Every structure is written in structure tokens, then in C-alpha cells.
Amino acid sequence: MEQIPILKIGDCLLVSIQVDMHDRMALALQDDLTNKIVTSRARGVMIDISALEIVDSFIGRMLNNIAAMSRVLDAVTVVVGMRPAVAITLVELGLALTGVRTALNVDRGLALIRKIIDEQDGAGVLDEYREN
Amino acid sequence: MNIEKTETLNIRSGEDIVRVRQNVRTKALAIGLSLVDQTRIITAASEIARNTLDYGGGGTVQVDIVSVSVRKGLRLIFNDTGPGIPDIARALEDGYTSGGGMGLGLSGAKRLCSEFDIRSEVGKGTTVTLIRWK
Ligand SMILES: Nc1ncnc2c1ncn2[C@@H]1O[C@H](COP(=O)(O)OP(=O)(O)O)[C@@H](O)[C@H]1O
Ligand SMILES: [Mg+2]
């Protein structure tokens, strides 16, 4: 198992990181996601890290990069399920997840993505047109 | 300080860094570190293991369960025979990187441990010691 699966649900991409990734795997995920945002024309990306026991500066940078690249590609990234011990440790490490939106769980993450997309689109009147 | 258990692991690949994290996790659990302290020491270990690989050209980590009277701790000694660090004070600054990283590995690991020590000699190598006491 060397590749993290990326699922597409509606206009969102969903990634659930279930393994302790080595660095090359994290870089591959970053590239895969960026490509997939373009090819699938996704508007939202949700990254579920509830299974991750730690987030170090390498993974933190990956999350920052994914958020920055998705912004350029007109998609919003939300990271969900960060464990409290991970959040505490990230702050002490000195790592700010600048520009990374977070939500408690998958449901709230999806709701947050919808809300941001709707705001960007002016209450979603253009949604039907985008589909075509 | 007594060494109750010791084990040395190689750090030669990205997969080895994952193995170091897992080894440290098992031992942190074994001595009963709190969940947050486990997370702190595993994160610090991950940072320093990556430095050992990326900057030190690979090396080893000695993972020790140590004790002083009834108090237990986890001690990690990372060692490489790489290029060494010319200016340690600078390397310890938040945000300093010579390699396009985030520059938080050394400074962050120091904050995440109970004790932190770094020794480095240019042309000889680098040794970083981390201890997290229970
Ligand atoms: N084992 C090592 N051997 C040589 N240089 C090192 C070693 N560890 C750290 N350094 C130096 O210290 C700098 C800061 O390290 P760190 O705080 O982990 O940040 P980063 O890894 O993001 O560069 C590195 O960029 C490197 O120049
Ligand atoms: Mg580093």
C-alpha cells in the first residue's frame, strides 16, 4: 500500500489518511490531489486526519501546500478530525496551519465546504452551470 | 540514570523514519507516558530522524527506557557522521533552514522534550539527545 486513495463525492474530493505515511508518500499525495482537483474540477477537498497520531513539520507543510494549491485552483480545503493531542503538539512545535480550514468531523467539514463554496458563488446560483 | 532497556535502529530511508516513530510510540506507551506526552516525543523523534537522514546522510538512533529512582523516561540519541552543523545557535532558531524545510525541527523538538542536547562538529557529525520524563 503505497498510495492514498482519493474519492470523489459530488464536487468534492475526499482523502482519508489511514496509514503512517513516509515522506515520499506525502509528496505523492500532494501531487495526486493537485492533479485530481484539475481533472475532476473539484470545488472542495476534505482531508480526514483522524487516524493520524502525529503531524510533524513535513506533514504540516504538506497540508499547507495542498490548501495553497487548491486555493489557486479555486477549490477550498478543509482538514477534519485532528486529535486534540496533535493540535497541542503542533502549536508547541511552532507550526501554524496558515490558510488551512479545520472542522471537527467529516459531516461538519462537508457543511463548511458547502458554506464557503456557496459564499464564493453568491448563494450558489451558478452551480448548475458549472456542472455542464 | 539507569538504562533499563536499549535498542538501536538504523535511519537510512523514509521508511526507517516511520519505524522510528512506531518504536518510540511502543516504548512511550510501555512507560505510561500520557497521550499528549507520547505525541510530543513521537513528533520530536520524527523531526530529528528526518534531519539525521536528510542532512546527516543517515545514521542511527538509540532508544532507551531510562530511570532515576522511580521516575521513568524515554531517551533518544540520534547520531550521524555527516557534515555537522557550523552554527548551532542559528540552526536552533525558529524558521532557519538550509534545505527548504520549515526550520522547526530542532527548535520544535527542543520545546517538545523535557531535556534536549545537541553536539555537532563540522566534518565529523551530529548527535542529538532527547529525553521525555514521565
Ligand atoms: N544532523 C544534521 N546534520 C547537519 N545539519 C543539520 C542536522 N540537523 C539539522 N541540521 C541543520 O539545521 C537546520 C535546521 O534544522 P531543522 O530545524 O530541523 O529545520 P529543517 O529540517 O526544516 O531545515 C537544517 O536546515 C540544517 O542546516
Ligand atoms: Mg528538520
CSV table of C-alpha atoms and ligand atoms in Angstrom, one decimal, chain A residues 57 61, chain B residues 47-58 78-88 90-109 118 120 125-128, ligand 1:
chain,number,residue,atom,x,y,z
A,57,SER,CA,6.5,19.7,10.2
A,61,ARG,CA,3.9,21.6,5.3
B,47,GLU,CA,11.7,15.6,13.2
B,48,ILE,CA,15.2,14.6,14.4
B,49,ALA,CA,15.2,11.3,12.5
B,50,ARG,CA,14.4,13.3,9.3
B,51,ASN,CA,17.3,15.6,10.0
B,52,THR,CA,19.6,12.6,10.5
B,53,LEU,CA,18.5,11.2,7.1
B,54,ASP,CA,18.3,14.4,5.1
B,55,TYR,CA,21.2,16.4,6.5
B,56,GLY,CA,23.3,13.8,8.2
B,57,GLY,CA,23.2,11.4,5.3
B,58,GLY,CA,21.7,8.7,7.5
B,78,PHE,CA,20.4,10.3,17.3
B,79,ASN,CA,23.8,10.0,15.7
B,80,ASP,CA,25.2,10.7,12.3
B,81,THR,CA,28.7,11.1,10.8
B,82,GLY,CA,27.5,13.7,8.3
B,83,PRO,CA,28.8,17.2,7.6
B,84,GLY,CA,27.9,18.6,11.0
B,85,ILE,CA,26.4,22.0,11.8
B,86,PRO,CA,28.6,25.1,11.6
B,87,ASP,CA,26.4,27.4,13.6
B,88,ILE,CA,24.3,25.5,16.1
B,90,ARG,CA,21.4,29.6,14.1
B,91,ALA,CA,20.2,26.1,13.4
B,92,LEU,CA,18.2,26.2,16.6
B,93,GLU,CA,16.3,29.4,15.5
B,94,ASP,CA,12.7,29.0,14.6
B,95,GLY,CA,12.4,29.1,10.8
B,96,TYR,CA,16.1,28.6,10.0
B,97,THR,CA,16.6,26.0,7.3
B,98,SER,CA,19.4,25.3,4.8
B,99,GLY,CA,17.3,22.8,2.9
B,100,GLY,CA,13.9,24.3,2.1
B,101,GLY,CA,12.2,22.8,5.2
B,102,MET,CA,10.1,24.8,7.7
B,103,GLY,CA,13.0,25.3,10.1
B,104,LEU,CA,11.1,23.9,13.0
B,105,GLY,CA,12.7,20.5,13.6
B,106,LEU,CA,15.4,21.4,16.1
B,107,SER,CA,13.7,24.3,17.8
B,108,GLY,CA,10.3,22.5,17.9
B,109,ALA,CA,11.8,19.2,19.1
B,118,ILE,CA,22.9,18.8,20.6
B,120,SER,CA,28.0,18.8,16.4
B,125,GLY,CA,28.8,14.6,12.5
B,126,THR,CA,25.9,15.4,14.8
B,127,THR,CA,24.5,13.9,18.0
B,128,VAL,CA,21.1,15.0,19.3
C,1,LIG,N1,22.0,16.1,11.5
C,1,LIG,C1,22.3,17.3,10.9
C,1,LIG,N2,23.4,17.4,10.2
C,1,LIG,C2,23.7,18.6,9.6
C,1,LIG,N3,22.9,19.7,9.6
C,1,LIG,C3,21.8,19.6,10.3
C,1,LIG,C4,21.4,18.4,11.0
C,1,LIG,N4,20.2,18.6,11.6
C,1,LIG,C5,19.9,19.9,11.4
C,1,LIG,N5,20.8,20.5,10.6
C,1,LIG,C6,20.8,21.9,10.1
C,1,LIG,O1,19.9,22.6,10.9
C,1,LIG,C7,18.9,23.3,10.1
C,1,LIG,C8,17.6,23.4,10.9
C,1,LIG,O2,17.1,22.1,11.1
C,1,LIG,P1,15.5,22.0,11.4
C,1,LIG,O3,15.2,22.9,12.5
C,1,LIG,O4,15.2,20.6,11.5
C,1,LIG,O5,14.8,22.6,10.1
C,1,LIG,P2,14.7,22.0,8.6
C,1,LIG,O6,14.8,20.5,8.7
C,1,LIG,O7,13.3,22.4,8.2
C,1,LIG,O8,15.7,22.6,7.7
C,1,LIG,C9,18.9,22.4,8.9
C,1,LIG,O9,18.3,23.2,7.8
C,1,LIG,C10,20.3,22.0,8.7
C,1,LIG,O10,21.1,23.1,8.1
